[in-house]
Short mmCIF file of C-alpha atoms in Angstrom, two decimals:
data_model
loop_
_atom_site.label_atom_id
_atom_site.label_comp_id
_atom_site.label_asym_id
_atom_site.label_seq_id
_atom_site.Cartn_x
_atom_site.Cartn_y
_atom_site.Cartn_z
CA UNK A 1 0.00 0.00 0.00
CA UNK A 2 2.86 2.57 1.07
CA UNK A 3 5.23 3.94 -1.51
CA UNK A 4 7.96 2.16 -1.64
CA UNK A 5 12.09 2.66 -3.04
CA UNK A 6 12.49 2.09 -6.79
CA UNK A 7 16.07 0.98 -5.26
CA UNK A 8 15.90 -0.94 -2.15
CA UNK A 9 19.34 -1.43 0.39
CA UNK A 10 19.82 -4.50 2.17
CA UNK A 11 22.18 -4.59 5.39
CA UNK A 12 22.34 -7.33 7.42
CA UNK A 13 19.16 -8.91 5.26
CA UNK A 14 17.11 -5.69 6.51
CA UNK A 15 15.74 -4.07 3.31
CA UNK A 16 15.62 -0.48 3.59
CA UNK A 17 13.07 1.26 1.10
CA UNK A 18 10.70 -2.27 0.69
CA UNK A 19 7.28 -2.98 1.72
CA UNK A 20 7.73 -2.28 5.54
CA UNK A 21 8.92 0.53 7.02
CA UNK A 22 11.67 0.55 9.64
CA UNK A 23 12.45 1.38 12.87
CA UNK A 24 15.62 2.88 13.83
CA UNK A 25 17.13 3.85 17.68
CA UNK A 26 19.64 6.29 18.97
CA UNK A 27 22.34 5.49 21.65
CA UNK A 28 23.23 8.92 22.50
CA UNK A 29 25.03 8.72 25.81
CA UNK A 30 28.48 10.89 26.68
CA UNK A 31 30.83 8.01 27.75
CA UNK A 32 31.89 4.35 27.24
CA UNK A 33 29.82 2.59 29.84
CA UNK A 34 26.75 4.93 29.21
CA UNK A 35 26.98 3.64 25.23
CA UNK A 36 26.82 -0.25 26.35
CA UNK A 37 24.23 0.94 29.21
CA UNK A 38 21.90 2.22 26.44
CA UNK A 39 23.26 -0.44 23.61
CA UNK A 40 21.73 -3.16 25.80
CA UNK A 41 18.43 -1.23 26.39
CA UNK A 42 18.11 -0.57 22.95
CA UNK A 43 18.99 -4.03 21.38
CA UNK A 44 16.06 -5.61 23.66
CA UNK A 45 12.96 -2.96 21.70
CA UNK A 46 14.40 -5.31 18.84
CA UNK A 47 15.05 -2.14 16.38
CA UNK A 48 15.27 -2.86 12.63
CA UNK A 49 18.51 -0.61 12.88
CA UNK A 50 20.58 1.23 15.72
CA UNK A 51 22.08 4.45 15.11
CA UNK A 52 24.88 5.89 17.17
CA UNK A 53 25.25 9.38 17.29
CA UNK A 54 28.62 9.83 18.74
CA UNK A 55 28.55 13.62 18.32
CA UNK A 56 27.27 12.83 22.47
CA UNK A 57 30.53 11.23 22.88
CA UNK A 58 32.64 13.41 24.89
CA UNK A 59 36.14 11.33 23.94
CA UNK A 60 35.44 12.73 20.71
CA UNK A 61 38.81 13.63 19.84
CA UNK A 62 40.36 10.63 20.37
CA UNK A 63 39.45 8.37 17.71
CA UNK A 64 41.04 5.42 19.08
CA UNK A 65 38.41 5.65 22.19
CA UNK A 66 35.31 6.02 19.71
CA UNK A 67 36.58 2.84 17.89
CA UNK A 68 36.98 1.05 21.01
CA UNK A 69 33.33 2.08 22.58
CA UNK A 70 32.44 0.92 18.74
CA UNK A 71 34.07 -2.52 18.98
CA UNK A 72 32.32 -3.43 22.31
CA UNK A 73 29.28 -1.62 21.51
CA UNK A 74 29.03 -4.39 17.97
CA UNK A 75 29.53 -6.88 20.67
CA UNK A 76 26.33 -5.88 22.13
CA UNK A 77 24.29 -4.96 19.36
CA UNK A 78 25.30 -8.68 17.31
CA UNK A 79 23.49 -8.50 14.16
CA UNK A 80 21.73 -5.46 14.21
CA UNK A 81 22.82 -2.89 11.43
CA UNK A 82 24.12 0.09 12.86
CA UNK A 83 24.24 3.75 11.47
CA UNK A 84 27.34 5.50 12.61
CA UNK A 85 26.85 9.37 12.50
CA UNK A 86 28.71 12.64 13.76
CA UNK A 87 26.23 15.59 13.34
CA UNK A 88 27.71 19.10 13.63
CA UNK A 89 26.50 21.60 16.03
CA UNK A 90 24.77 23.32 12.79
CA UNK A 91 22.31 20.84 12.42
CA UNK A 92 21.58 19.11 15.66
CA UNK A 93 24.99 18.00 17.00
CA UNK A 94 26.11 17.85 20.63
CA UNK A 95 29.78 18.86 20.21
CA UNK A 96 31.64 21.10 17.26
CA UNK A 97 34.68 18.97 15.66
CA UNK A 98 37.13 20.60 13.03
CA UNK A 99 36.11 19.50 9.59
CA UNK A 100 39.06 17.37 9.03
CA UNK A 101 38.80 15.58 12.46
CA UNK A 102 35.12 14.42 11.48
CA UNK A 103 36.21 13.01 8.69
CA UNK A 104 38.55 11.01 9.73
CA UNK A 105 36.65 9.70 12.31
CA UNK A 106 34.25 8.71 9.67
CA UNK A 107 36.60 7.16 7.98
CA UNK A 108 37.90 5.23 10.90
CA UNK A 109 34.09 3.77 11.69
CA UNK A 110 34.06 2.66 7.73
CA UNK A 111 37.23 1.16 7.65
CA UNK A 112 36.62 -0.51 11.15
CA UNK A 113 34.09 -2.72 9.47
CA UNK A 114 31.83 -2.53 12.26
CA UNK A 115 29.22 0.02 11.32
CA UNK A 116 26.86 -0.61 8.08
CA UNK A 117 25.98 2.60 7.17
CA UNK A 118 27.33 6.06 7.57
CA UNK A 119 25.95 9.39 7.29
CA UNK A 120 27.12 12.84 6.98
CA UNK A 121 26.01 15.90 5.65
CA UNK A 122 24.98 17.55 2.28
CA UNK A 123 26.46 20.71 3.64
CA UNK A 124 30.34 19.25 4.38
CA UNK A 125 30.63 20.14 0.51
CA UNK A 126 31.97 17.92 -2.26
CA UNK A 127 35.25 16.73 -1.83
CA UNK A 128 34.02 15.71 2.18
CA UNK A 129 31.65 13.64 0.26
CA UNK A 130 33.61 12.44 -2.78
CA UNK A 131 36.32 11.08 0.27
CA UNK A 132 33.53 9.32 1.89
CA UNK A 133 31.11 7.91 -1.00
CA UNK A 134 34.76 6.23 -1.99
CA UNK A 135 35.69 4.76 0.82
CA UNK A 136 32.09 3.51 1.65
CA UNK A 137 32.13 1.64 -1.55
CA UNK A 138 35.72 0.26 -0.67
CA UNK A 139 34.51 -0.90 2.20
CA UNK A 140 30.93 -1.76 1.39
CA UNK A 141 29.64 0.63 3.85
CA UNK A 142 26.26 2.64 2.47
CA UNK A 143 25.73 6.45 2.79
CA UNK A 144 23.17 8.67 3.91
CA UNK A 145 23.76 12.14 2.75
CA UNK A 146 21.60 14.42 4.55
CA UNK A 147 19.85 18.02 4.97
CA UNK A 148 18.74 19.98 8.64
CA UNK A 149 17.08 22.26 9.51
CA UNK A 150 16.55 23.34 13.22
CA UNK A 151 14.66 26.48 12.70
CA UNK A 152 12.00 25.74 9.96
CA UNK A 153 10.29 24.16 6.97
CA UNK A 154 11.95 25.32 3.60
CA UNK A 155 9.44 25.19 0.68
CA UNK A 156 8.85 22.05 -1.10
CA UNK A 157 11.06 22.70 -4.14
CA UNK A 158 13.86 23.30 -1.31
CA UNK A 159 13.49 19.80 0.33
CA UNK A 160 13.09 17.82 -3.34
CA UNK A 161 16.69 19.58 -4.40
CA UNK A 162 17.85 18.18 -1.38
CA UNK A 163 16.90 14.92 -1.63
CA UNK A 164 17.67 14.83 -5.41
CA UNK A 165 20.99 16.59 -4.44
CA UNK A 166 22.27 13.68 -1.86
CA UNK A 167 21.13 11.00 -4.68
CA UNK A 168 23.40 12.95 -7.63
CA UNK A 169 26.43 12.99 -4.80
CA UNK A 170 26.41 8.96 -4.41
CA UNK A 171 23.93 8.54 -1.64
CA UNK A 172 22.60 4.90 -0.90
CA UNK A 173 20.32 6.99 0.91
CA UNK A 174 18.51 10.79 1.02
CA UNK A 175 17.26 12.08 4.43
CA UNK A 176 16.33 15.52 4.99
CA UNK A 177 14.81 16.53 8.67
CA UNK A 178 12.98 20.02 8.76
CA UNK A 179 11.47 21.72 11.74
CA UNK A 180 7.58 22.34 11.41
CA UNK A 181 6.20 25.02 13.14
CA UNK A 182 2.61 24.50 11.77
CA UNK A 183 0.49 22.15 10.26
CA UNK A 184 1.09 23.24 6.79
CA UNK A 185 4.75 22.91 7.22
CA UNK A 186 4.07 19.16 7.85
CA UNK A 187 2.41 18.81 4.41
CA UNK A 188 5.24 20.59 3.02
CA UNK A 189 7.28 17.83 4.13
CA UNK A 190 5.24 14.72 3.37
CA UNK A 191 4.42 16.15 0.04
CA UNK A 192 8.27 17.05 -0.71
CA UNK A 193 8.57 12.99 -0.22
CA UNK A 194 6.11 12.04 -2.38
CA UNK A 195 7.28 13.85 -5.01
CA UNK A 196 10.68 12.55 -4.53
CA UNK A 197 9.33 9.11 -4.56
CA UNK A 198 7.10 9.31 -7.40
CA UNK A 199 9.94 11.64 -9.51
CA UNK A 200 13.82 11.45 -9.89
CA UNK A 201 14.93 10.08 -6.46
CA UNK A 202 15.04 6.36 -7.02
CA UNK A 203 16.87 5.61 -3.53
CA UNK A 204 15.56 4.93 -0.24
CA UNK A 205 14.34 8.25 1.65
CA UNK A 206 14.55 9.06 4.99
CA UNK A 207 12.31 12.23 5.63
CA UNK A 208 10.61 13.75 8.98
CA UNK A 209 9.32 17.38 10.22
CA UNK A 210 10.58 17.70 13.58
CA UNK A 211 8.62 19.58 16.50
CA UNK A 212 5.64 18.52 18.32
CA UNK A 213 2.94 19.36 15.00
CA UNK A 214 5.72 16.87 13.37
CA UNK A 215 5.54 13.73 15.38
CA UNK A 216 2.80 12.63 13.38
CA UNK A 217 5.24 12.34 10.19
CA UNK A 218 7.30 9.81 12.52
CA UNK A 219 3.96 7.66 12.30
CA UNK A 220 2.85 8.65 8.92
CA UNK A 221 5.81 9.62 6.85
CA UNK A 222 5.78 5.59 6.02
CA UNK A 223 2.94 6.13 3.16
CA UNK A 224 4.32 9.01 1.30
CA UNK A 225 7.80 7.60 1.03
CA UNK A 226 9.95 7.55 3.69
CA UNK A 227 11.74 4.25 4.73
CA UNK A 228 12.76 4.87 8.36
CA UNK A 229 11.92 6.54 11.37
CA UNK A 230 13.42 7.53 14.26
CA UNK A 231 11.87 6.34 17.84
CA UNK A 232 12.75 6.52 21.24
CA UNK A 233 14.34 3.32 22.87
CA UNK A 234 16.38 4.79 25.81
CA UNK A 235 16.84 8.49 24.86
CA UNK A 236 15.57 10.77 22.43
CA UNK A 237 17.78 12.09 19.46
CA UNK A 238 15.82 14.91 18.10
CA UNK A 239 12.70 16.99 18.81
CA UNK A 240 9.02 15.21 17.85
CA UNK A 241 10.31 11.86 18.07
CA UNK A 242 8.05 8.44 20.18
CA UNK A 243 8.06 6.07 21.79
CA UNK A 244 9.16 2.73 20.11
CA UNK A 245 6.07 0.99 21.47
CA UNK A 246 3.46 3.70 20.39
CA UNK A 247 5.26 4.20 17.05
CA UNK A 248 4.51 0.20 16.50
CA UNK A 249 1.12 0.88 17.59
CA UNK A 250 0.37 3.13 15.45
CA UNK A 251 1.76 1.39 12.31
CA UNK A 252 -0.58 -1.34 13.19
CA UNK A 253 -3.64 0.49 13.45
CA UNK A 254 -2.81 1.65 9.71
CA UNK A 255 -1.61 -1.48 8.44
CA UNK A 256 2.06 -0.60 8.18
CA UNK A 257 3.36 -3.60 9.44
CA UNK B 1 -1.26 22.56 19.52
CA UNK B 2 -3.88 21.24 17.30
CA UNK B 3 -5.69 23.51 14.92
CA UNK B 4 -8.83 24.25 16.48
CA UNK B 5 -12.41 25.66 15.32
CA UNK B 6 -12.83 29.37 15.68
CA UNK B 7 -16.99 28.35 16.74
CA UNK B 8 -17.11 25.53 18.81
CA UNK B 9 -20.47 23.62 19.35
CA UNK B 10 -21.86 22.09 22.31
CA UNK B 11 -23.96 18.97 22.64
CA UNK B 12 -24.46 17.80 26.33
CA UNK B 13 -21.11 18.99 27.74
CA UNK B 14 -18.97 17.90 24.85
CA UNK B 15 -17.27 20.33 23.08
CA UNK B 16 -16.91 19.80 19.03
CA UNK B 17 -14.10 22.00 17.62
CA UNK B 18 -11.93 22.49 21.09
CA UNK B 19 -8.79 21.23 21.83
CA UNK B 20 -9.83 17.83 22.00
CA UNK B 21 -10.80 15.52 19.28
CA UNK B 22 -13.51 13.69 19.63
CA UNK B 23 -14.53 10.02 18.53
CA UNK B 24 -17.95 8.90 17.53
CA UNK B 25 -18.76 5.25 17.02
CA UNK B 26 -20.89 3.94 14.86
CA UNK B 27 -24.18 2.28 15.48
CA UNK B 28 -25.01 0.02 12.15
CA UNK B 29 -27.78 -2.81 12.31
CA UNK B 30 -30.76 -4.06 10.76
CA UNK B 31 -33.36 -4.15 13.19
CA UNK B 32 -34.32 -3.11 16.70
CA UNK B 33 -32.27 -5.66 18.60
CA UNK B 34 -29.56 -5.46 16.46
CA UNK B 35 -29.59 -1.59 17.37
CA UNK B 36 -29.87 -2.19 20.77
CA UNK B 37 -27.02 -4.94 21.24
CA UNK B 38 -24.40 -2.44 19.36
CA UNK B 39 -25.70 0.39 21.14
CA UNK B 40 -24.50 -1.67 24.87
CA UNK B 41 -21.30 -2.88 22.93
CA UNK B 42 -20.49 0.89 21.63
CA UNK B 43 -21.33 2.48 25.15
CA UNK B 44 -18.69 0.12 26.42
CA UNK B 45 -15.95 1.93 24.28
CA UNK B 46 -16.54 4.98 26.25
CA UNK B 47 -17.15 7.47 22.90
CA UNK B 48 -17.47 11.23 23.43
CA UNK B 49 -20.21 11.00 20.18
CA UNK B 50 -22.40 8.27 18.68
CA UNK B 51 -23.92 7.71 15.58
CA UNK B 52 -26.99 6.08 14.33
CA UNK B 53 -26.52 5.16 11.06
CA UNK B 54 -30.64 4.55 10.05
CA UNK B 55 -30.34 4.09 6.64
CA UNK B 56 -29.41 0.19 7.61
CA UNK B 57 -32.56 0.14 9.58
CA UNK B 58 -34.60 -2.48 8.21
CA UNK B 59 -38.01 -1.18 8.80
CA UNK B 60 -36.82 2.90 8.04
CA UNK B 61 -39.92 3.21 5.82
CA UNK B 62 -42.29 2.84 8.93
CA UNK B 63 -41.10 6.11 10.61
CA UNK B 64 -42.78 5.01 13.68
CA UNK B 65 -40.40 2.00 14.14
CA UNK B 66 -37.41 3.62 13.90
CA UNK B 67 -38.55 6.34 16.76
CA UNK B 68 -39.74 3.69 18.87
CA UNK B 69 -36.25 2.26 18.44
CA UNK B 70 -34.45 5.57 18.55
CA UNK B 71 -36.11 5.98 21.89
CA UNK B 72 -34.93 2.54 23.37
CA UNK B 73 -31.41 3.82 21.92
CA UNK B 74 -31.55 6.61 23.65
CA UNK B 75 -32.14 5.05 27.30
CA UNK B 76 -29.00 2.60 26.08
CA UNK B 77 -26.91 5.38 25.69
CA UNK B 78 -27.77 7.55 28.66
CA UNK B 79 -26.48 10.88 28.19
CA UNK B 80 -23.76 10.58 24.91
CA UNK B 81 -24.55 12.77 22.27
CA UNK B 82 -26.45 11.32 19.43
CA UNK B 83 -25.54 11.92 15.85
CA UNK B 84 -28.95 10.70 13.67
CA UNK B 85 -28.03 9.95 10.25
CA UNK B 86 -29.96 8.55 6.98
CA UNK B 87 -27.36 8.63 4.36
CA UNK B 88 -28.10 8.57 0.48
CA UNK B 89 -27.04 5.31 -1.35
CA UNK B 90 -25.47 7.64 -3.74
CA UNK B 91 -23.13 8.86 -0.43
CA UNK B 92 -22.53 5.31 0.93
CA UNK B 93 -25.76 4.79 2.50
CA UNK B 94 -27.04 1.40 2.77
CA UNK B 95 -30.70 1.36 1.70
CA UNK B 96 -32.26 4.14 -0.78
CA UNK B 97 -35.76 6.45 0.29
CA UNK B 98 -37.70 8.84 -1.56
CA UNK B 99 -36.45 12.24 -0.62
CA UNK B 100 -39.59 13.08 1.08
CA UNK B 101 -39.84 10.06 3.07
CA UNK B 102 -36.09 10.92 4.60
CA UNK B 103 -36.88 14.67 5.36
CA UNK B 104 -40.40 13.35 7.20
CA UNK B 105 -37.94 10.59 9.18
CA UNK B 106 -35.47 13.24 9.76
CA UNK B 107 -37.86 15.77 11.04
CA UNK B 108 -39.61 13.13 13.27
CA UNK B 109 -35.89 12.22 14.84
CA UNK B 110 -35.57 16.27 15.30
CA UNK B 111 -39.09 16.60 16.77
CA UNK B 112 -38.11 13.67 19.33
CA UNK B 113 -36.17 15.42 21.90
CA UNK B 114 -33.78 11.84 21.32
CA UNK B 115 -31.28 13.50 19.00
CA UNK B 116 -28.78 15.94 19.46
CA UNK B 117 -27.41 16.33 15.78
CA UNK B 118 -28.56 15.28 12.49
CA UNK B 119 -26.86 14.99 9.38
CA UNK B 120 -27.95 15.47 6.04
CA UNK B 121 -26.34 15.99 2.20
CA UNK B 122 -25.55 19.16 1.11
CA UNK B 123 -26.84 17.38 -2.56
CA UNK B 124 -30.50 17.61 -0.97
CA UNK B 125 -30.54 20.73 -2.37
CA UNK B 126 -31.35 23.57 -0.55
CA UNK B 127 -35.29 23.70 -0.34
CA UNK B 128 -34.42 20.87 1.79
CA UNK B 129 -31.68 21.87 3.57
CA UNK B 130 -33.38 25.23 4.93
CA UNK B 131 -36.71 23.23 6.14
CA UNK B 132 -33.85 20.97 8.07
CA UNK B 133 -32.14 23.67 9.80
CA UNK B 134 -35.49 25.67 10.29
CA UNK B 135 -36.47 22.65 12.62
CA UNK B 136 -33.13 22.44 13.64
CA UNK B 137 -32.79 26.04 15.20
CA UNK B 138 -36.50 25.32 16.69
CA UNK B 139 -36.19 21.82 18.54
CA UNK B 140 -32.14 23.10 19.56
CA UNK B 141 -30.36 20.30 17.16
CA UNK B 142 -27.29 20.66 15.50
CA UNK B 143 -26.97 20.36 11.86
CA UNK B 144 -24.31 18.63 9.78
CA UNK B 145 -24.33 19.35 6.37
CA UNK B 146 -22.47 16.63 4.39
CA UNK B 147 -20.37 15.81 1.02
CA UNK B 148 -19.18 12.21 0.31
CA UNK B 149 -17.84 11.03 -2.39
CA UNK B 150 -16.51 7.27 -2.81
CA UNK B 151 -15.21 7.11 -6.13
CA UNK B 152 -12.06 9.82 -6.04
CA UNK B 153 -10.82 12.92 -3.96
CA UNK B 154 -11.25 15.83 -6.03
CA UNK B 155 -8.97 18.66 -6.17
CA UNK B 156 -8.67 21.19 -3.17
CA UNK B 157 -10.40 24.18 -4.31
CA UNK B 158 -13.64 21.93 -4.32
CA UNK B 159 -13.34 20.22 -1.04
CA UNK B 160 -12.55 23.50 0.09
CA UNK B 161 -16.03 25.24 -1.55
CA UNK B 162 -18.26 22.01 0.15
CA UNK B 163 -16.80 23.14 3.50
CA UNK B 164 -17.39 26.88 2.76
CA UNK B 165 -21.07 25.94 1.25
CA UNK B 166 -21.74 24.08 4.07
CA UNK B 167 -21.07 26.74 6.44
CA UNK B 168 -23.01 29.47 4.35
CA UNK B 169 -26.21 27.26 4.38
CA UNK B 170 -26.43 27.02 8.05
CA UNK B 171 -24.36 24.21 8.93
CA UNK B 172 -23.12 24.25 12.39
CA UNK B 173 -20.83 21.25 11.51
CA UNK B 174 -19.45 20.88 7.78
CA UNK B 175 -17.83 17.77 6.80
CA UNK B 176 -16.16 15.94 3.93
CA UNK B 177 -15.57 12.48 3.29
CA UNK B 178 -13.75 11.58 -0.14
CA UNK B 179 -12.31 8.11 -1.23
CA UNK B 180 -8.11 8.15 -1.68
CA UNK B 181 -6.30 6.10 -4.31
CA UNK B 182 -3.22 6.98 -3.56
CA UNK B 183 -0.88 9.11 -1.07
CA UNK B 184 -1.49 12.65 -2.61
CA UNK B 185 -4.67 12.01 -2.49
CA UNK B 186 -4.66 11.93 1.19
CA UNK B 187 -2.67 15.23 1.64
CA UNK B 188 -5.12 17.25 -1.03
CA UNK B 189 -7.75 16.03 2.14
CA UNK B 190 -5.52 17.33 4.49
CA UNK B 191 -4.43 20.23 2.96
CA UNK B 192 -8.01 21.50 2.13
CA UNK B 193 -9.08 20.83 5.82
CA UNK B 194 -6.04 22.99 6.60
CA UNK B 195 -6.99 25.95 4.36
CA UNK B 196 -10.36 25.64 5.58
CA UNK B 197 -9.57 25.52 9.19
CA UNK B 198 -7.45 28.81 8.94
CA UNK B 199 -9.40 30.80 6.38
CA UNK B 200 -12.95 31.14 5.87
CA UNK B 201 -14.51 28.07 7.46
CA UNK B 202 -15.04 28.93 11.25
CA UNK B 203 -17.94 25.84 12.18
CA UNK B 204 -16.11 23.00 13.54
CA UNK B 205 -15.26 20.27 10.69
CA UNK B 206 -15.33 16.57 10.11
CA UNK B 207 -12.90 15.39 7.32
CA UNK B 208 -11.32 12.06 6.45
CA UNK B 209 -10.30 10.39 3.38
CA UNK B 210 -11.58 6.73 3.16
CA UNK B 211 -9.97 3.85 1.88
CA UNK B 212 -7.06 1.77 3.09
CA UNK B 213 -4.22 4.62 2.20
CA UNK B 214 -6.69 7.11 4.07
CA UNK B 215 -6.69 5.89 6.86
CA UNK B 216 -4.14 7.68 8.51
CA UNK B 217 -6.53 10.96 8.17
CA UNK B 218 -8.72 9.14 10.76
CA UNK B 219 -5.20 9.53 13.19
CA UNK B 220 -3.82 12.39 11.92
CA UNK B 221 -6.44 14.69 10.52
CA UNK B 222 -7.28 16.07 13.84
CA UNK B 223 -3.78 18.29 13.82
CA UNK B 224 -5.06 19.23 9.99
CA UNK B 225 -8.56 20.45 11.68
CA UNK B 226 -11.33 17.72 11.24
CA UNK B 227 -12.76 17.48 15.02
CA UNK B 228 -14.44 14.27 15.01
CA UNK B 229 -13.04 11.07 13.71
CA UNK B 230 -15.41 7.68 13.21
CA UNK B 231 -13.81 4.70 14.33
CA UNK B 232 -14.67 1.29 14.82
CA UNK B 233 -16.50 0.30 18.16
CA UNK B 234 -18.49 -2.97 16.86
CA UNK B 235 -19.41 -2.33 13.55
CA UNK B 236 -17.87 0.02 10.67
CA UNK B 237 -19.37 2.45 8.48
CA UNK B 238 -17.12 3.32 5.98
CA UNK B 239 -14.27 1.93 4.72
CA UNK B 240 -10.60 2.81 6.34
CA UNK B 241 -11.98 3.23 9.84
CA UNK B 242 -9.73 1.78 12.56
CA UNK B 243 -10.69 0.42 16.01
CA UNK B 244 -11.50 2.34 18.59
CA UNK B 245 -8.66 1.25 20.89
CA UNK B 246 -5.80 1.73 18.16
CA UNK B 247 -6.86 5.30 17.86
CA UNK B 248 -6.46 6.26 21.29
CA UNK B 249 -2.87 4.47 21.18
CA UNK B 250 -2.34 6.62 18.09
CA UNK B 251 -3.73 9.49 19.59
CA UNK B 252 -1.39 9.43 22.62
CA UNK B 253 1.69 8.76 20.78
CA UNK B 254 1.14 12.09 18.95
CA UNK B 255 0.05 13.85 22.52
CA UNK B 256 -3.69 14.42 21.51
CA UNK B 257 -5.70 13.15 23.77
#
């Protein structure tokens, strides 16, 4: 019934962009033992994916302790696929990092073979991206390239370039997260997906309007195109999103999954 | 943080258009015991509104039945507001009556003192509409005026226009119900609700798109501004309803209820 991808992405034999929907989780947690604390929690909501947003992760800066926390934390999680992202400040990070710094990391977490997927953003430029798309395919890693915004809903033409944009750069897949302020702004944003579905953006999408009026595009974004969304296991990652139970709920009532 | 209605209405302590949205259930059966079974099975739900869908009543061409039955109905239900409806086969209604013979029913349910709100077609034309909502104003009911349609969802300047023409007839409820086929479909509903809700439409309004890809307009439509939403208690009455107890999940995942 829901739109689905054109070009599905299998990780771990979870299809990203097919029939059902999936659920992803945040560890988001500022130290070593907090990370397994929350890796544990999560694994038993049985997500679809896990996403660790080690932005939180104070020992930033030392790359050898992320890849550590990441090598224990794989331990925990087994065979779940796991998103490994570093957010700036500029679009809903925890901590600033130098350019170069993040990207390395990045690097690090692909060449590690422990994460699945990777994501960074549309906004790093280029060459960030050209450096990354390469070494994801080295590695067989996928990328999400990806748009923010904080402080409101850009117009639907905005959002499609977006989306369109992070396919044309080598995305396995587009996300783009907008804050709505109003009701219409959460149209805005479903009907930015549909398009993108139904027109040039053949990859999985991962779309969501952000806020309280939003929320309801982490239950409905499903049926106008968007492949994942973001629930809360142990701890919220960004504004609007629920509860892993309701969100499951919900999907059932509408015959999601 | 819904959008609410600029006019509220009243019926017995509930309040159509505020804050809240409210759910009305059903009640859809052939004869008198049929009616009366659903109407103990639907007052165990708990809804804030209840409907009496007539035009399944077997014996609806004896007038007299159906108000000896709408009186038993009415000591069922105790004090929840009673929506009386006797809906056109051409709008989804389940048995077809001479015009005449529906305005003499409906005016007999007004004239009762049992009913708090009727409901009748805004394609009754409006010789009938005005000798409704005379009798209306005098016996203190509250009027829906109605457009269904269960083929398609036309565009948004029309849904838009039955909300608006509903409103300048008298209506102190406008609704639309229009079958989706596919996910724009759904966000034209939503969208025109919107635009209604914030421009020239100040009644309170019941929307939804119907069908299975609809459905999430019976969850979500009360952030668009539809203030009532039909779910299933024992029986349904359109297609794409959901059950009662999913929708209150649904609802508190989204915080609106």
């Amino acid at each position: 019934m829901r739109l689905t991808s054109r070009k599905t992405v299998t990780v771990r034999g979870r299809v990203i962009g097919g029939e059902a929907p999936l659920i992803c989780l945040p560890i988001v947690a500022i130290d070593r033992e907090g990370v397994l604390r929350q890796a544990a929690a999560v694994v038993e909501c049985e997500p679809d994916l896990i996403e660790w947003r080690v932005d939180k992760f104070e020992a930033l800066k030392t790359p050898q302790k992320a890849m550590q926390t990441l090598e224990a934390m794989r331990a925990a999680i087994g065979d779940i696929p796991l998103i490994f992202t570093c957010r700036s400040p500029g679009e809903g990070g925890f901590q600033s990092l130098d350019a170069d710094m993040r990207l390395q990391l990045n690097l690090a977490a692909i060449a590690s073979g422990r994460v699945d997927i990777v994501d960074t953003e549309l906004s790093g430029g280029e060459a960030m991206i050209g450096t990354m798309r390469d070494s994801c395919r080295h590695s067989g890693v996928k990328l999400i390239l990806s748009y923010h915004n904080f402080e409101s809903t850009p117009d639907e033409a905005f959002i499609l370039d977006r989306l369109a944009t992070a396919q044309r750069l080598g995305a396995d897949i587009a996300k783009v997260a907008v804050m709505s302020q109003n009701p219409m702004d959460v149209l805005t944003l479903l009907s930015a997906t549909c398009k993108a579905r139904r027109g040039e953006v053949a990859t999985p999408i991962v779309s969501m309007a952000m806020g309280e009026v939003g929320a309801v595009t982490r239950v409905a974004g499903a049926l106008f195109g968007s492949d994942v969304t973001f629930a809360i296991g142990r701890e919220s990652s960004a504004p609007g999103q629920i509860p892993v139970a309701d969100l499951r709920a919900s999907w059932r009532a509408l015959g999601l999954r």
